[in-house]
């Protein structure tokens, strides 16, 4: 594996992106990549795959976001290293919390691209959220070592009852979405994200590997 990036937006560099894509067949993400391919085929829309530098099926923390933004087509990854504000914020918050990259899997509550070509970001519609719900179970089945789930934003937070039913006793931590739109709303928003990730980090420290 290449060294972990030390600054956000590293995949803006074409060489870094090519190096990341060379890891696409890594065995720790292959099962989740297969799930992504299945969802893409069933929904008729692109589904980005997990970042090979993250934990994949060995992840101990699921970080659930909302839905891929239109820019995801540039990389094809669900990653903190994309060249956008949400990813950059996420990179910083996770680094501050001291959560090991190999402990994490970043995924989306609605995992396929819902935006038309050239359209701006929008929240998933109720029907899209409902259509995505059946994919939670196969995702969680691929994460046997999961110790905590962090649900970022309203759409991800809405998945809490389903996750609790599928994985009873799993700690669920709700935080605001790390999009610059929300983070810049008030100082309390980034503070809530930091508190939630600090709580997740403490759970990971206590949980057996």
C-alpha positions as MATLAB code, in Angstrom:
seq = 'XXXXXXXXXXXXXXXXXXXXXXXXXXXXXXXXXXXXXXXXXXXXXXXXXXXXXXXXXXXXXXXXXXXXXXXXXXXXXXXXXXXXXXXXXXXXXXXXXXXXXXXXXXXXXXXXXXXXXXXXXXXXXXXXXXXXXXXXXXXXXXXXXXXXXXXXXXXXXXXXXXXXXXXXXXXXXXXXXXXXXXXXXXXXXXXXXXXXXXXXXXXXXXXXX';
ca = [
       0.000    0.000    0.000;
       1.246    3.542   -0.709;
       1.715    5.921    2.234;
      -1.383    7.645    3.556;
      -1.896   11.220    2.301;
      -0.976   13.837    4.865;
      -3.150   16.603    3.428;
      -6.685   16.758    2.011;
      -7.651   16.762   -1.685;
      -4.730   14.513   -2.642;
      -6.674   12.867   -5.468;
      -6.660   16.146   -7.360;
      -3.217   14.940   -8.474;
      -3.669   12.661  -11.526;
      -0.661   10.564  -10.488;
      -2.120    9.989   -7.031;
      -5.463    9.059   -8.570;
      -3.805    6.596  -10.949;
      -1.939    5.008   -8.027;
      -5.187    4.654   -6.063;
      -6.953    3.098   -9.028;
      -4.149    0.567   -9.323;
      -5.332   -0.789   -5.953;
      -8.927   -1.324   -7.095;
      -8.647   -5.113   -6.954;
      -7.382   -5.191   -3.355;
      -8.970   -8.163   -1.557;
     -10.159   -6.139    1.442;
     -12.482   -4.066   -0.750;
     -13.380   -6.694   -3.363;
     -16.574   -7.893   -1.598;
     -17.836   -4.323   -1.120;
     -16.877   -3.480   -4.671;
     -18.980   -6.462   -5.797;
     -21.904   -5.065   -3.781;
     -21.372   -1.663   -5.409;
     -21.436   -3.298   -8.847;
     -24.653   -5.111   -7.966;
     -26.309   -1.905   -6.783;
     -25.164   -0.059   -9.911;
     -26.662   -2.766  -12.118;
     -29.946   -2.812  -10.205;
     -30.322    0.961   -9.950;
     -28.899    1.852  -13.366;
     -26.559    4.469  -11.887;
     -22.876    4.665  -10.911;
     -21.893    3.549   -7.414;
     -18.437    4.600   -6.197;
     -16.352    1.917   -4.514;
     -14.575    2.128   -1.151;
     -11.176    3.756   -0.993;
      -8.502    1.009   -0.989;
      -6.539    2.952    1.634;
      -9.451    2.538    4.050;
     -10.342   -0.615    5.957;
     -12.821   -2.281    3.618;
     -14.235   -5.472    5.128;
     -11.842   -5.121    8.083;
     -13.361   -1.770    9.073;
     -14.348   -1.285   12.697;
     -16.160    2.019   12.085;
     -18.783    2.644    9.428;
     -19.065    6.306    8.486;
     -22.352    6.713    6.654;
     -22.832    9.840    4.568;
     -25.774   10.864    2.382;
     -25.226   10.184   -1.315;
     -22.346   10.614   -3.779;
     -21.993   14.096   -5.215;
     -21.737   14.693   -8.982;
     -17.937   15.069   -8.729;
     -17.558   11.440   -7.640;
     -17.393   10.361  -11.274;
     -13.930   11.878  -11.466;
     -12.450    9.384   -9.005;
     -14.988    6.573   -8.706;
     -14.194    6.267   -4.981;
     -16.006    7.032   -1.740;
     -13.060    8.778   -0.164;
     -11.896   11.529    2.145;
      -9.247   12.407   -0.455;
     -11.523   13.870   -3.152;
     -10.894   17.442   -4.226;
     -14.035   18.924   -2.687;
     -14.971   20.686    0.513;
     -16.926   17.850    2.097;
     -14.049   15.399    1.662;
     -11.525   17.954    2.900;
     -13.595   18.595    6.029;
     -13.951   14.860    6.599;
     -10.204   14.356    6.186;
      -9.525   16.985    8.836;
     -12.136   15.798   11.323;
     -11.011   12.169   11.127;
      -7.370   13.166   11.469;
      -8.154   15.313   14.520;
     -10.040   12.430   16.124;
      -7.049   10.131   15.697;
      -9.118    7.389   14.066;
      -6.891    5.015   12.114;
      -7.705    4.982    8.441;
      -7.671    1.194    8.372;
     -10.489    1.179   10.932;
     -12.886    3.080    8.680;
     -15.287    2.417    5.855;
     -16.992    5.414    4.256;
     -20.289    4.649    2.526;
     -23.497    6.434    1.568;
     -27.047    5.850    2.772;
     -28.113    6.149   -0.885;
     -24.982    4.692   -2.484;
     -25.666    5.463   -6.138;
     -25.360    8.770   -7.996;
     -28.781   10.451   -7.967;
     -27.763   13.615   -9.812;
     -28.407   14.197  -13.499;
     -25.406   15.230  -15.576;
     -24.524   18.841  -14.845;
     -26.980   19.123  -11.946;
     -26.176   20.596   -8.558;
     -26.123   18.584   -5.350;
     -29.520   17.782   -3.879;
     -30.804   15.734   -0.981;
     -32.101   12.240   -1.758;
     -35.847   11.963   -2.255;
     -37.954    9.796    0.022;
     -38.383    7.150   -2.677;
     -34.603    6.989   -3.193;
     -33.986    6.529    0.515;
     -36.582    3.756    0.609;
     -35.035    2.058   -2.426;
     -31.608    2.151   -0.751;
     -32.745    0.591    2.535;
     -32.483   -3.071    1.382;
     -28.772   -2.613    0.663;
     -27.897   -1.970    4.318;
     -28.155   -5.632    5.292;
     -25.689   -6.961    2.686;
     -23.291   -4.144    3.542;
     -23.352   -4.916    7.268;
     -22.932   -8.615    6.514;
     -19.552   -7.722    4.988;
     -18.368   -5.929    8.153;
     -18.026   -8.576   10.895;
     -15.686   -6.486   13.047;
     -17.845   -3.375   13.170;
     -17.666   -1.679   16.579;
     -19.431    1.637   15.890;
     -21.348    3.461   13.175;
     -21.238    7.230   12.699;
     -24.262    8.595   10.829;
     -23.529   11.959    9.232;
     -26.500   14.106    8.337;
     -30.269   13.679    8.257;
     -30.474   11.001    5.565;
     -27.822    8.822    7.203;
     -29.394    9.409   10.610;
     -32.665    8.090    9.267;
     -30.992    4.704    8.783;
     -30.451    4.319   12.538;
     -33.536    2.156   13.230;
     -32.694   -0.223   10.383;
     -29.054   -0.534   11.481;
     -30.108   -1.088   15.084;
     -32.436   -3.891   13.986;
     -29.784   -5.495   11.791;
     -26.946   -5.133   14.316;
     -28.439   -4.958   17.841;
     -26.178   -3.315   20.375;
     -23.965   -1.564   17.822;
     -23.242    1.981   19.067;
     -24.741    4.564   16.698;
     -23.476    8.145   16.770;
     -25.310   10.896   14.894;
     -23.312   13.916   13.709;
     -24.006   16.737   11.265;
     -23.010   16.267    7.642;
     -19.458   17.547    7.000;
     -20.443   19.548    3.911;
     -19.113   23.135    4.006;
     -22.732   24.279    3.673;
     -23.480   22.841    7.126;
     -20.096   23.226    8.784;
     -20.102   26.974    8.169;
     -23.625   27.437    9.519;
     -22.566   27.851   13.162;
     -19.581   26.994   15.392;
     -21.669   24.324   17.121;
     -21.837   22.244   13.910;
     -18.121   21.380   13.657;
     -18.048   21.041   17.444;
     -20.771   18.366   17.246;
     -18.848   16.507   14.543;
     -15.704   16.586   16.675;
     -17.567   15.333   19.745;
     -19.155   12.503   17.793;
     -15.902   11.358   16.249;
     -14.134   11.604   19.617;
     -16.810    9.332   21.060;
     -16.313    6.908   18.175;
     -12.547    6.962   18.722;
     -13.040    6.114   22.393;
     -15.294    3.186   21.476;
     -12.686    1.897   19.040;
     -10.019    2.094   21.740;
     -12.129   -0.041   24.084;
     -13.395   -2.524   21.490;
     -11.486   -5.763   20.922;
      -9.807   -6.203   17.576;
];
